[in-house]
Structure formats: structure tokens, C-alpha cells
Tab-separated table of C-alpha atoms in Angstrom:
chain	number	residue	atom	x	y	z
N	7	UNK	CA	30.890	1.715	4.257
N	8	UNK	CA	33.212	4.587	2.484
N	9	UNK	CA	30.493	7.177	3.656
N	10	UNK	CA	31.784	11.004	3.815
N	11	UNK	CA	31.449	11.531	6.962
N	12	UNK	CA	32.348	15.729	6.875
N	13	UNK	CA	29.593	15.283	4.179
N	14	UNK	CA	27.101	13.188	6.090
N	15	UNK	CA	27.592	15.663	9.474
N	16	UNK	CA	26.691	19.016	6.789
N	17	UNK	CA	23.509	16.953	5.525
N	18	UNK	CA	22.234	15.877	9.176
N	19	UNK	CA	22.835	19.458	10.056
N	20	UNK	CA	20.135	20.838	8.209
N	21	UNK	CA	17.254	18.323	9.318
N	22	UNK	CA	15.118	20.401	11.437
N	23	UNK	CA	12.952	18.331	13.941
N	24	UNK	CA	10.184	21.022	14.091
N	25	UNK	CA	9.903	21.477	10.541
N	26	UNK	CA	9.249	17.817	9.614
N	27	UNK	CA	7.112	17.825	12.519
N	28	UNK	CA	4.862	20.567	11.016
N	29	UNK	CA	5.289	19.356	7.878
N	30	UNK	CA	3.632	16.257	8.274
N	31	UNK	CA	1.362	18.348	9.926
N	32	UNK	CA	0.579	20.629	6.733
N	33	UNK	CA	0.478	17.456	4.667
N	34	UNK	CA	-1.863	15.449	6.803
N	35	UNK	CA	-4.660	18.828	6.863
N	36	UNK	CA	-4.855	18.436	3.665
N	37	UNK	CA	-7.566	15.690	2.854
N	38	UNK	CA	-6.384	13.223	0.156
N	39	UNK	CA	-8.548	10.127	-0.297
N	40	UNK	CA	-7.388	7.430	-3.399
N	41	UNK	CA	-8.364	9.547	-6.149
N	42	UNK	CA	-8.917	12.988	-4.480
N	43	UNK	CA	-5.173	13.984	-4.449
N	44	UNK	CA	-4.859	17.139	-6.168
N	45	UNK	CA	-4.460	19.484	-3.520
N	46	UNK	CA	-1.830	17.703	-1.592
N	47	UNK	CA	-0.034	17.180	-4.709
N	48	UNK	CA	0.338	20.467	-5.179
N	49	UNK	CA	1.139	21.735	-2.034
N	50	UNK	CA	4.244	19.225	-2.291
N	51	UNK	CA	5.137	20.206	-5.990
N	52	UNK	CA	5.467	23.928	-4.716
N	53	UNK	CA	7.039	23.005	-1.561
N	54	UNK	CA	9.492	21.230	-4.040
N	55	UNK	CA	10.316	24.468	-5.850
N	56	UNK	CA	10.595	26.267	-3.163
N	57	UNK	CA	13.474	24.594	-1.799
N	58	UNK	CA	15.766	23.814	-4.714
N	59	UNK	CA	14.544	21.344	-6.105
N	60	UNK	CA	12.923	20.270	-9.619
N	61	UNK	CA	9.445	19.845	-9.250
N	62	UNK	CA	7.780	17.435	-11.625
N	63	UNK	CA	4.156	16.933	-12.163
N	64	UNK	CA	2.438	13.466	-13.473
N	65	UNK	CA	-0.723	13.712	-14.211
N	66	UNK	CA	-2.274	10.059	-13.753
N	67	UNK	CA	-5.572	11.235	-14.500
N	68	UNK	CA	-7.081	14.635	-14.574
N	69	UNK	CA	-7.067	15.955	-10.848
N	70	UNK	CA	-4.826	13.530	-9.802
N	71	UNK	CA	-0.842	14.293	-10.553
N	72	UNK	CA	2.195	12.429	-9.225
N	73	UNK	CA	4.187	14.969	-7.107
N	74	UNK	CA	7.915	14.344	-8.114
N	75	UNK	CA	10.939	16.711	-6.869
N	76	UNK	CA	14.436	15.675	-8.147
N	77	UNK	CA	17.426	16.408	-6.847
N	78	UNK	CA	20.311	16.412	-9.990
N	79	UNK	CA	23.743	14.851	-9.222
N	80	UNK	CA	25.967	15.406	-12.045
N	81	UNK	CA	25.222	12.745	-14.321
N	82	UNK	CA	27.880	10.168	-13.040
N	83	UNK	CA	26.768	8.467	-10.551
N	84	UNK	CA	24.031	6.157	-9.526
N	85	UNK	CA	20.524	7.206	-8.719
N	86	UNK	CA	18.261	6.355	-5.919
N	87	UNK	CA	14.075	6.660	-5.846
N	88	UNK	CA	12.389	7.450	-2.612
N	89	UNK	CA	8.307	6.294	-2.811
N	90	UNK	CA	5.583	7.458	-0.833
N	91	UNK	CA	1.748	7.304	-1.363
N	92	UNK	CA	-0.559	10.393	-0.718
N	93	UNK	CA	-3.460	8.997	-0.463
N	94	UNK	CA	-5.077	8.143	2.579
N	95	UNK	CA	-6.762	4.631	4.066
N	96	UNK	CA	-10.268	6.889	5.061
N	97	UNK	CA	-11.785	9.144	3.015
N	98	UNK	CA	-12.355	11.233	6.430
N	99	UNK	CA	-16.191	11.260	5.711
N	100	UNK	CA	-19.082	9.981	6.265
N	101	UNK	CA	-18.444	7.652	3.066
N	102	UNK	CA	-16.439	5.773	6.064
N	103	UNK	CA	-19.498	4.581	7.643
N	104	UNK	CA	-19.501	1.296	4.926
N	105	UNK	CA	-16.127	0.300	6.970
N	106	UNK	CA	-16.662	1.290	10.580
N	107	UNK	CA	-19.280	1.471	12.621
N	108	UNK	CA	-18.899	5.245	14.268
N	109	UNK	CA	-16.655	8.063	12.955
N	110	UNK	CA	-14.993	11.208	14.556
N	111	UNK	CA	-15.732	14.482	13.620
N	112	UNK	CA	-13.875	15.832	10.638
N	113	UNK	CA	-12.127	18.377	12.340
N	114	UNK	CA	-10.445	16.119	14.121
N	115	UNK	CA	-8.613	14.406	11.127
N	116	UNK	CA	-6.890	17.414	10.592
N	117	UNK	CA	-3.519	17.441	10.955
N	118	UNK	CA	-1.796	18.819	14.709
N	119	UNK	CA	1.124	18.292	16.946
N	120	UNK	CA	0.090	17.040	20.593
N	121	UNK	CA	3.420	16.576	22.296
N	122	UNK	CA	6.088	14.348	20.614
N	123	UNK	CA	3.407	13.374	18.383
N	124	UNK	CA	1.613	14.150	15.474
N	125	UNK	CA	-2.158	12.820	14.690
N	126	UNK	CA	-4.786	13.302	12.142
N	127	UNK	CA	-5.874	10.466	8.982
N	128	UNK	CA	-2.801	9.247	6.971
N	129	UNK	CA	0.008	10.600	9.016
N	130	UNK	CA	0.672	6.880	9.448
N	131	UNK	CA	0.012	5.333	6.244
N	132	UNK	CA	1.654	7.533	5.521
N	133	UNK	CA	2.186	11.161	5.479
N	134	UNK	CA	4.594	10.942	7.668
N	135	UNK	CA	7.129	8.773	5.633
N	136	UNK	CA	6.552	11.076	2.471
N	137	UNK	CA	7.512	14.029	5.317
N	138	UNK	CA	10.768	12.194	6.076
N	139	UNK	CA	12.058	11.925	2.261
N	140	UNK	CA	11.149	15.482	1.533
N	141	UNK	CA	12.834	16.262	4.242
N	142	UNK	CA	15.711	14.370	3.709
N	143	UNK	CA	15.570	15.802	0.479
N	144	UNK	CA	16.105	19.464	1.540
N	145	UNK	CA	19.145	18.835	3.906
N	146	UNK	CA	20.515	17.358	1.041
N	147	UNK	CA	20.314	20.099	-1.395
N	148	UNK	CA	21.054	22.430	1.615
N	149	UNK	CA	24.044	20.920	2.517
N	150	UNK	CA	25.743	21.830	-0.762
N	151	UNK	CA	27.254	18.421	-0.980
N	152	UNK	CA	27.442	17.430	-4.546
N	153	UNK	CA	26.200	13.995	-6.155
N	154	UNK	CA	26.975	11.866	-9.177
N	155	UNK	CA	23.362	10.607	-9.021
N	156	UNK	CA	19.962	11.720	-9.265
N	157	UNK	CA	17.513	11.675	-6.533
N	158	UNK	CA	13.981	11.206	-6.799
N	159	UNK	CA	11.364	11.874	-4.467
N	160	UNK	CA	7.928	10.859	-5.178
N	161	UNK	CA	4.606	11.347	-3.686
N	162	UNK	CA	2.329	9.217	-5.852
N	163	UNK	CA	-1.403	8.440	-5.951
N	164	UNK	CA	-3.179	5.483	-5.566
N	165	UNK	CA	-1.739	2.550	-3.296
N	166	UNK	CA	-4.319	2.309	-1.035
N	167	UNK	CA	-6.009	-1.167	-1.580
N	168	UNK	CA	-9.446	-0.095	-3.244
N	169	UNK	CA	-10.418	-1.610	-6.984
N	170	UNK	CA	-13.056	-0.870	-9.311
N	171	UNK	CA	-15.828	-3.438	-9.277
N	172	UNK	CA	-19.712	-3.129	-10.303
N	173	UNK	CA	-21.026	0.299	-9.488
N	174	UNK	CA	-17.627	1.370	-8.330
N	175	UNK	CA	-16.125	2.685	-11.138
N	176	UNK	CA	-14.328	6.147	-10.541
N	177	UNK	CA	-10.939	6.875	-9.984
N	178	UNK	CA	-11.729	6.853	-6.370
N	179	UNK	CA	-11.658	3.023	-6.560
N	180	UNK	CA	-8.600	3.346	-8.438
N	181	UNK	CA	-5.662	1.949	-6.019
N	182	UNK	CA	-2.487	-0.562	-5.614
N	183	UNK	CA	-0.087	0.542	-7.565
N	184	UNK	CA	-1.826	3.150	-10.283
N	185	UNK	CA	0.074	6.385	-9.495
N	186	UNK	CA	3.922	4.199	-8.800
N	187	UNK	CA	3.127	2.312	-12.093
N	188	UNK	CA	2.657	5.446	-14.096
N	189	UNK	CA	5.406	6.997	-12.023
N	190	UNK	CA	7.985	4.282	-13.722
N	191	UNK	CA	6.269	3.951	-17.122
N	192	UNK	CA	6.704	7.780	-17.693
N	193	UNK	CA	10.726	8.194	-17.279
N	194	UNK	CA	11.183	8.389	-13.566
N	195	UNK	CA	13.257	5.405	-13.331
N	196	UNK	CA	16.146	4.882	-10.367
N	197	UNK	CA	18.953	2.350	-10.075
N	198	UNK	CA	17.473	1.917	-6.547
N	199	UNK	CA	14.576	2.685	-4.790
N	200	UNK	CA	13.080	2.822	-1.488
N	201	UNK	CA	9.430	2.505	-0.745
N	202	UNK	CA	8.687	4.785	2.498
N	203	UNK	CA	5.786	2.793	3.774
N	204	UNK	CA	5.812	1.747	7.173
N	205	UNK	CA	7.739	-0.637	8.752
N	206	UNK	CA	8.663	0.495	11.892
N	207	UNK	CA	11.774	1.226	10.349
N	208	UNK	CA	12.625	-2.292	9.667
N	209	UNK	CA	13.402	-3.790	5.987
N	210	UNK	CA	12.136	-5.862	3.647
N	211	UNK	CA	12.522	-6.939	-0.474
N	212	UNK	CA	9.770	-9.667	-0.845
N	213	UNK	CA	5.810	-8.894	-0.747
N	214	UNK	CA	2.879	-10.512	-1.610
N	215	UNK	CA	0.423	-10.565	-4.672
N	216	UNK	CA	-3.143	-9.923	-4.749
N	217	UNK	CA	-6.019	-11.608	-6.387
N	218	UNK	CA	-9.640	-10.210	-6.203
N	219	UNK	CA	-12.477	-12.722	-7.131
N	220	UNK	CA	-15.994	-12.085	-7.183
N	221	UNK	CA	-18.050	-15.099	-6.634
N	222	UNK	CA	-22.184	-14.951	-7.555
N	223	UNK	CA	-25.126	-17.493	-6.525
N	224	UNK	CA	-28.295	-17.774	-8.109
N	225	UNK	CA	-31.952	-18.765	-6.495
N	226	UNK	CA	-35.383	-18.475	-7.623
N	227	UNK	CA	-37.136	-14.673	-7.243
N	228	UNK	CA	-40.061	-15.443	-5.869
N	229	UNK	CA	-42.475	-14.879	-2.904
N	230	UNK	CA	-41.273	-16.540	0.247
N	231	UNK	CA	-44.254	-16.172	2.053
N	232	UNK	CA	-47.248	-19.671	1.237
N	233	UNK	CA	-44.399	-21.441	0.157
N	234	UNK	CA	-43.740	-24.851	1.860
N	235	UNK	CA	-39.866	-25.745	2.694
N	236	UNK	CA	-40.158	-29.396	1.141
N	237	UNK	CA	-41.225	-27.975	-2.064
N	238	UNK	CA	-38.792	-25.060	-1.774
N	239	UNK	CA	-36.133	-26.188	-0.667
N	240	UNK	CA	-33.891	-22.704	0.530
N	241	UNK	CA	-30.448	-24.425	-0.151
N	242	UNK	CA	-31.944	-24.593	-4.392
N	243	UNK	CA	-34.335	-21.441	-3.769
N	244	UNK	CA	-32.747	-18.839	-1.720
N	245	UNK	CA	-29.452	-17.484	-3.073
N	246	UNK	CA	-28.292	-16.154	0.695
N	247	UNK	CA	-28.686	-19.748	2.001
N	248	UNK	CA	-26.598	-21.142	-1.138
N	249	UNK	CA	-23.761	-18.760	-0.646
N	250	UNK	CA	-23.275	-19.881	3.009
N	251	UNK	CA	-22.418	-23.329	1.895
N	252	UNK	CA	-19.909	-21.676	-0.838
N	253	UNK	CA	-18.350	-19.158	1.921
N	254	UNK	CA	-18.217	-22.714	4.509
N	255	UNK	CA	-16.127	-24.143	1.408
N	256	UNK	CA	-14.002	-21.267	1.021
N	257	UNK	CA	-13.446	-21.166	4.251
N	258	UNK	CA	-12.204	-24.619	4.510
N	259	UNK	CA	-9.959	-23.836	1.534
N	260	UNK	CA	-8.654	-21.236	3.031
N	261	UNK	CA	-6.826	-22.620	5.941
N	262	UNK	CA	-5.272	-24.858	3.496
N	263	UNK	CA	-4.131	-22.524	1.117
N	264	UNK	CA	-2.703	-20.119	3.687
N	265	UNK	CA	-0.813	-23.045	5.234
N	266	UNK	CA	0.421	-24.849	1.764
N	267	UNK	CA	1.747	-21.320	0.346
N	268	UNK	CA	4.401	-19.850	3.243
N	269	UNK	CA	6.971	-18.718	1.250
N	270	UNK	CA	10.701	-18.590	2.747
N	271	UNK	CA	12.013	-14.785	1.638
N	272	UNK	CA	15.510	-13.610	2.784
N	273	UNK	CA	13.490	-11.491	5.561
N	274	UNK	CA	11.650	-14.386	7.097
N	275	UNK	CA	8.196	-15.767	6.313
N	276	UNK	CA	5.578	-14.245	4.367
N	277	UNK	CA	2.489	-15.212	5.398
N	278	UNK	CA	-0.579	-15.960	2.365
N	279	UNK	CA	-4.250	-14.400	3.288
N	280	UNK	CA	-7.706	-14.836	2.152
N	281	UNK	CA	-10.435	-12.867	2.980
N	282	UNK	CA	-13.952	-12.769	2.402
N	283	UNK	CA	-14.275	-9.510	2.803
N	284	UNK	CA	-17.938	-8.248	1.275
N	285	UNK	CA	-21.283	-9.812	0.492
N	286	UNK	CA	-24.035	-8.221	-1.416
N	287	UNK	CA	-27.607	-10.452	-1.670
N	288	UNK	CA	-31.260	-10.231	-1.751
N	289	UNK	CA	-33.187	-6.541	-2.134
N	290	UNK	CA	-33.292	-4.969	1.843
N	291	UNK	CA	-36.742	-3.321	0.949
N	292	UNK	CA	-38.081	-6.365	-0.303
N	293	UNK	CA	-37.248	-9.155	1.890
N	294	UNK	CA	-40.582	-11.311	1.674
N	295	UNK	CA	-38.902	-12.651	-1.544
N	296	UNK	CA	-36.362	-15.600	-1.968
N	297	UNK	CA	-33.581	-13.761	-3.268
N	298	UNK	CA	-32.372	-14.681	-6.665
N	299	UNK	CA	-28.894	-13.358	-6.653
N	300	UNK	CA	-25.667	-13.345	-4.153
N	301	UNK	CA	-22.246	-12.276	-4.181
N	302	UNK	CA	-19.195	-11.966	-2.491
N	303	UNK	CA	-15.927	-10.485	-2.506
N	304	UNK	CA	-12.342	-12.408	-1.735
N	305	UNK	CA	-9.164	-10.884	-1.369
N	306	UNK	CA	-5.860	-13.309	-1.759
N	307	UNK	CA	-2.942	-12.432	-0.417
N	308	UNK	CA	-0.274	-14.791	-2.538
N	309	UNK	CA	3.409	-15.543	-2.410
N	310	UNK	CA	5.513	-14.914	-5.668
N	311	UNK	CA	6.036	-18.183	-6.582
N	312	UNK	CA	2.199	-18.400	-7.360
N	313	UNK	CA	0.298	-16.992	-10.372
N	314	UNK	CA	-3.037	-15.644	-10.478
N	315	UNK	CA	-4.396	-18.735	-12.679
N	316	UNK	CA	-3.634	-20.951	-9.797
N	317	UNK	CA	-5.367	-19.180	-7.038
N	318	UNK	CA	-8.909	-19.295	-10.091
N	319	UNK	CA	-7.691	-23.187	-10.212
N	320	UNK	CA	-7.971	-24.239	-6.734
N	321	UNK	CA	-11.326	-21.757	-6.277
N	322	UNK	CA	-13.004	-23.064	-8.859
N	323	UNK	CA	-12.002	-27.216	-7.980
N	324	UNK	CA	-13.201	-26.733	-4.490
N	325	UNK	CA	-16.783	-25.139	-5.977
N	326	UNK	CA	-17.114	-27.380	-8.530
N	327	UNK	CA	-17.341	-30.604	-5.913
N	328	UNK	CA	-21.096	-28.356	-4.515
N	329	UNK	CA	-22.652	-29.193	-7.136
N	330	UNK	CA	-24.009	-25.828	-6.996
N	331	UNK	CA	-24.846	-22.971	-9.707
N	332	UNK	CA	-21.977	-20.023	-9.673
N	333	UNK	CA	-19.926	-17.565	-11.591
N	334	UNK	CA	-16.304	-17.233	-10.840
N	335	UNK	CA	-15.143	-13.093	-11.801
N	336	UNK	CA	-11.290	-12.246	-11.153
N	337	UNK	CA	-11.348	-8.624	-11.076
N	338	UNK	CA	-7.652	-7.802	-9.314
N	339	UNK	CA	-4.422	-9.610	-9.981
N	340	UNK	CA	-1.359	-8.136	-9.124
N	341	UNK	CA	1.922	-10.337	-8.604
N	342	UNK	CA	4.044	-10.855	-5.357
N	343	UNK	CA	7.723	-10.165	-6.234
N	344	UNK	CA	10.915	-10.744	-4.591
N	345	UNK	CA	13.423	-8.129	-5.112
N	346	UNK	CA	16.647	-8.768	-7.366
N	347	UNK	CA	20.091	-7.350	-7.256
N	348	UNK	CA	19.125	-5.719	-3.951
N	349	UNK	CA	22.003	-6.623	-2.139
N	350	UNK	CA	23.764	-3.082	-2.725
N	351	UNK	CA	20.942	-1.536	-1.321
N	352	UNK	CA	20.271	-3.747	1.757
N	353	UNK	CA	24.074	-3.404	2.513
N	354	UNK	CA	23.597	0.321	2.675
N	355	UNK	CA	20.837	0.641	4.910
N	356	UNK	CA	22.181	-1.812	7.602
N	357	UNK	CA	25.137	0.280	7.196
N	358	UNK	CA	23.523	3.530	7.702
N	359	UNK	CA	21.813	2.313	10.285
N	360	UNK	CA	24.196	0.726	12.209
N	361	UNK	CA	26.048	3.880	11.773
N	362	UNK	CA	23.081	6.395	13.050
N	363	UNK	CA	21.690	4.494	15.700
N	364	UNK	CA	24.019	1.824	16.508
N	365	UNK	CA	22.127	-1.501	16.451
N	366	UNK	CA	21.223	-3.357	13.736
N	367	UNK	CA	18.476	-3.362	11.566
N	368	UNK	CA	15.674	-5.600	11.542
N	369	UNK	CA	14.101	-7.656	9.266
N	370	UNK	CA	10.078	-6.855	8.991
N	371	UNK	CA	8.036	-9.620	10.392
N	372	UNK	CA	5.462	-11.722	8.550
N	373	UNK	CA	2.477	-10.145	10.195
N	374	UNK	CA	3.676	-7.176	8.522
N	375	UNK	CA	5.914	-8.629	5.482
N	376	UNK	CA	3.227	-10.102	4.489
N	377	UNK	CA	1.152	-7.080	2.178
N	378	UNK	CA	1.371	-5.610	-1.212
N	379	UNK	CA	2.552	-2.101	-1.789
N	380	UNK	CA	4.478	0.014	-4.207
N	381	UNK	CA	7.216	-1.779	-3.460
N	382	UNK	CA	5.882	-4.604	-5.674
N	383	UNK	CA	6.081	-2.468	-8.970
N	384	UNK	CA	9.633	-1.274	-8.099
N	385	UNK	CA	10.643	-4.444	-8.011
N	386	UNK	CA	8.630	-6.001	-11.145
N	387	UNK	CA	10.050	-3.525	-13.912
N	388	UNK	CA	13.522	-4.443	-12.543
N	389	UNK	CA	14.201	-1.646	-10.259
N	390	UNK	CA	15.770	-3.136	-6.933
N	391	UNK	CA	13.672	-1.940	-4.098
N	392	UNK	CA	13.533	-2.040	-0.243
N	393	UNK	CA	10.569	-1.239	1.661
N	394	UNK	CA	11.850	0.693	5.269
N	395	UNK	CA	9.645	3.299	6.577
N	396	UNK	CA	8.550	5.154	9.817
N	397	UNK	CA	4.956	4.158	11.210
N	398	UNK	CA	2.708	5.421	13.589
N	399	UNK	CA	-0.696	3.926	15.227
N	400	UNK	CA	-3.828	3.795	14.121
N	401	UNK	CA	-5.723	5.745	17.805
N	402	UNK	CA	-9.342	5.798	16.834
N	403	UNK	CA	-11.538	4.382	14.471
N	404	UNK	CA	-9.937	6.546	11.398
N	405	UNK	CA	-7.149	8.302	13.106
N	406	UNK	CA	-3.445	7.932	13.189
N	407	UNK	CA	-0.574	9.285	15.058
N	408	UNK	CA	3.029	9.008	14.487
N	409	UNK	CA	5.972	10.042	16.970
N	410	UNK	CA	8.026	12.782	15.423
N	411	UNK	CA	11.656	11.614	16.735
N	412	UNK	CA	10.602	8.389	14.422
N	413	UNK	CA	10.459	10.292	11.566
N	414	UNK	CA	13.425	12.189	12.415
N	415	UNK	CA	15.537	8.907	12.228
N	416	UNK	CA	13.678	8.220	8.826
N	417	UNK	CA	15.061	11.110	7.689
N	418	UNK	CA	18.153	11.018	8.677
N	419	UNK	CA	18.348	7.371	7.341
N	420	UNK	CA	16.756	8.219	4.148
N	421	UNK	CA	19.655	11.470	4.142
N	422	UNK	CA	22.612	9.456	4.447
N	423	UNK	CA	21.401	6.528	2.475
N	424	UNK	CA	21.108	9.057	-0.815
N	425	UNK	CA	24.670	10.368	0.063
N	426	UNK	CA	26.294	7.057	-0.127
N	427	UNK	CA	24.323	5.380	-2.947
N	428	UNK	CA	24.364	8.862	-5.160
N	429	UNK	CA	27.907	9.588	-4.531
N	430	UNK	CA	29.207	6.548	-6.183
N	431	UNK	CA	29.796	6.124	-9.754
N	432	UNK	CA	28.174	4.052	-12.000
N	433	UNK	CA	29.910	0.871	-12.914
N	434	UNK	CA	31.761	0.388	-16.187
């Protein structure tokens, strides 16, 4: 590592503990569920200009901007992109109550410091990463040290996993990737990049896809009630009863698939998923009737080798052998990706660390590995990417804490990493 280190000591100088510390706290009052992130948005673009650097504003949809500050090197060098997602896994509502079963009051998502900590919704996942790159961001400008290369810190919208399906249509619903895809598609492109989610501060390259299917069952709409069993039989009648024998299939398929589809990555194993993870059927206020239509919901969680097309394949073979009426809808499909021509990048983080905390750093394991996030779209449109990020806890039903000395590492991390990938030129 040929890191400055007269440089490095004038950039850690000027991370303050108690200002990241109260800002995650300012960032995490301000409520910002997937497609409500306007006001935190803006609180970062003018907390952007406010400390020297150039404050960008995407706007993904109306109300709903990509905050982007940039720090300019001087055109020479190579450039590195910091990620982080504003919006938040809870609306902080009482919209929550379709998820969990009880909710806190809303006061107490707010954002505070108790001790070494800070809680409230999304400091976590993850407020408290996009704290640490802003952060980072400032003690770099501060420091006076000048770059060859740009750096790029952006607070996007949209990565939470929610997708629009049926009634669901609004940019709430509008997640996984929206706000980072528009990010890159609209000239904020890095030679490297660094997705802030966390990780415990561990690394990783290689994440999974996602596939969303919709799966419906059809019965007869008529009165239960006078209605004999042999004559109406509910496994041919009752749409509820014939989607228990398609979720028992699933089900079956399932294990399988998650076993035949481990995939090796240079971090360890990533582990494949599926989920049936909502089911809608029959009319609640009318239950004396057979009911005539069922659905549910499946998430896949999918390696990179496979494609989208496969995952409808084997679905649709292990229905087909019921011998029972349904419609197959594939409303998400997003591909896994393994990064390329990230070996720069890794090198300089293990380096970094090693140098700030003196231990290695560790690979991310597969119950963690094994998700999508921005990291994903980085890595799709060619952009090498890591993911390496501070997290917290989840403490309650909605809400989160984080330990501020963890994001203080992040920062420093994030800090030093810029200074050595942005003060090297770019090769001939």
C-alpha cells in the first residue's frame, strides 16, 4: 500500500465522533419510507453544500431526488463511488401493521443518541452507513489534501425490497435498485464503487438475484353451505384448499432448489432462498362461499449463474405434474452478479483495514452474502463494486440501533480508502 500517510493522519483528523453521531441522528428523524424521500434528500443535498462540496440533485421521480455530493480531484486520477440507500425498511406507521403484529409509537422512531448508541428506524439499514461516507466525505475536503479523482457520494432512493404488483402501484412500491440504476444511467459513473450497506464491516463482490412470481388458483364461486363434499369436492371447488397442494409442491421444490443452486463466490457460499411470502384468497366478508380465486406471492433468491427463465422453468414443471388449473405471473427479475476487475478494490480495503485496525478483514458470510442490493447494479453496468458497511440491530419490532464507534471506523475506512484509490492516476 503506497498510502500518504502525512495525508491520511490530516484526513482522520477531521472525523469528528460526535458529529457523525448526531448526524445519523438528524438523518434518521427524518422519516423516509421507499418512495417518500424528499425531505431527507434534501437535508443531505444542503448539508452537501454546506461543506464544500458539489451537491447534485436526481430527480427519479417527482418528490423523490437522488442526493449526490462530489468531491472534484483534478481530473487525473481514478474515481471512486460511495452508495447508500435513504429509504427505510418501515414506513414508521401504522401502514406497518400488514408486516408485524404490534408497533411502537412514532415518536420513538425518531432519531436519538442513548449512550454509545444511536436508535430510531433505518439507522441500521442504513442511515448510519450513508452518515459514515458523508462524513468521510467532509474530512476529506477538510483536510485540503488534493486528488486526481473524483469522489462521489450518493444517497439514493429505492433499495428497499418492495415491487409493484396488483393494487400496489405507486412509487412507494417502487424498490431494488430504482434510485442506484438511475443514479448510473444519468452520468454518475465511478471507476470503483462501494456500496455502504451493512456488513458488519466485512466484504463482499458476489450477490444474489431476485425473481418475484405470482401464482393464482381457480375454484367454483358458489354457496358452501347445502352443498355435499362428494359432489363438491373442495380440492376442484374451493380455490384456498387447491393452493395448499400448490404451496406443499413448492415447498418440496424448494428445498431442492436451494440445495442444487449454492454457488462458490470468492467470499464463500451464497446461499439461494425461496419464500412464499403472501397469500391473498376468498372474500373475508363473505366466507359462506367456496372461493373462486387464490394467490400467492414467491420471492427467489438466485445465484448468478442462473437466469430468470430457469427459475419460471422448474416452477412451472413441478405445477404442471398437479394436474391442477393455474396462472404463472413473473413480476420481479433482477440478476445476481459477481463483481469483475475488483481485485484493485478488494486489495485496498484489506489494506486499509489492516492498516486502521490491525486485523484482517473478513469475508461476509452466506447468511448475510446471500441478498440483493445496490451492489448488484454497480456491478452489472461494469462498475467494480464491493459491498462493506457498518450495521446496527434491529431492537424492537421496527427499530434499529447502531453503535457510533462502528461508524466511526466506517468512516475512517471509507476516508482512507478514497485517498488511496483517488490519488492514483489513471492508467495509460
Amino acid at each position: 500500500m503506497a498510502l500518504d500517510q502525512q495525508a491520511a493522519k490530516k484526513v482522520l483528523a477531521q472525523i469528528d465522533r460526535a458529529e457523525l453521531a448526531q448526524l445519523a441522528c438528524d438523518l434518521t428523524s427524518i422519516p423516509s419510507p421507499t418512495g417518500q424521500e424528499k425531505a431527507v434528500a434534501e437535508f443531505i443535498l444542503a448539508w452537501f453544500a454546506a461543506n464544500g462540496l458539489k451537491a447534485v440533485r436526481q430527480d427519479v421521480e417527482v418528490d423523490r431526488p437522488n442526493a449526490v455530493g462530489i468531491l472534484k480531484g483534478d481530473g487525473t486520477g481514478l474515481s471512486l463511488g460511495f452508495n447508500g440507500h435513504t429509504d427505510t425498511s418501515f414506513t414508521g406507521t401504522s401502514a406497518d401493521l400488514r408486516m408485524v403484529a404490534s408497533i411502537e409509537p412514532e415518536a420513538e422512531m425518531k432519531g436519538r443518541i442513548v449512550g454509545d448508541k444511536v436508535q430510531g428506524l433505518g439507522v441500521s439499514n442504513m442511515k448510519g452507513g450513508v452518515a459514515s461516507f458523508m462524513i468521510a466525505g467532509k474530512a476529506l475536503e477538510r483536510s485540503g489534501v488534493k486528488l486526481k479523482g473524483d469522489v462521489i457520494l450518493a444517497a439514493v432512493v429505492g433499495e428497499i425490497s418492495r415491487s409493484p404488483i396488483g393494487p400496489w402501484q405507486s412509487q412507494d412500491y417502487r424498490g431494488e435498485g430504482v434510485g442506484t440504476r438511475y443514479l448510473l444511467t444519468h452520468g454518475m459513473h465511478s471507476d470503483y464503487a462501494v456500496c455502504a450497506d451493512g456488513s458488519d464491516l466485512n466484504i463482499v463482490w458476489t450477490q444474489t438475484g431476485v425473481v418475484q412470481v405470482k401464482i393464482t388458483t381457480f375454484g367454483k364461486a358458489e354457496a358452501a353451505w347445502g352443498t355435499k363434499r362428494a359432489a363438491y369436492p373442495m380440492e376442484k371447488v374451493n380455490a384456498i384448499v387447491k393452493m395448499t397442494a400448490i404451496i406443499a409442491a413448492l415447498e418440496r421444490w424448494g428445498a431442492e432448489f436451494e440445495e442444487k443452486y449454492i454457488y462458490d463466490s470468492p467470499t464463500g457460499p451464497l446461499w439461494p432462498k425461496v419464500n412464499i411470502g403472501a397469500i391473498e384468497g376468498g372474500a373475508p366478508y363473505r366466507p359462506n362461499y367456496f372461493p373462486g380465486v387464490c394467490a400467492i406471492y414467491v420471492d427467489i433468491r438466485m445465484p448468478p449463474q442462473v437466469r430468470p427463465l430457469t427459475i419460471q422453468r422448474e416452477i412451472e414443471g413441478t405445477l404442471n405434474k398437479l394436474g391442477l388449473d393455474y396462472e404463472l405471473d413473473v413480476y420481479k427479475s433482477l440478476l445476481g452478479h459477481e463483481g469483475r476487475n475488483v481485485e484493485p478494490l478488494v486489495a485496498c480495503a484489506r489494506d486499509i483495514h489492516q492498516h486502521l485496525f490491525g486485523e484482517p478483514i473478513k469475508p461476509e458470510p452466506p447468511d448475510r452474502a446471500s441478498i440483493w442490493t445496490d451492489t448488484n447494479v454497480y456491478n452489472e453496468l461494469g462498475i467494480p463494486a464491493i459491498k462493506i458497511g457498518p450495521r446496527g440491530r434491529r431492537i424492537s419490532a421496527r427499530n434499529e440501533e447502531i453503535d457510533i464507534d462502528v461508524m466511526v471506523k466506517a468512516a475512517r475506512l471509507y476516508a482512507l480508502m478514497a485517498l488511496d484509490i483517488c490519488s492514483r492516476g489513471r492508467p495509460q
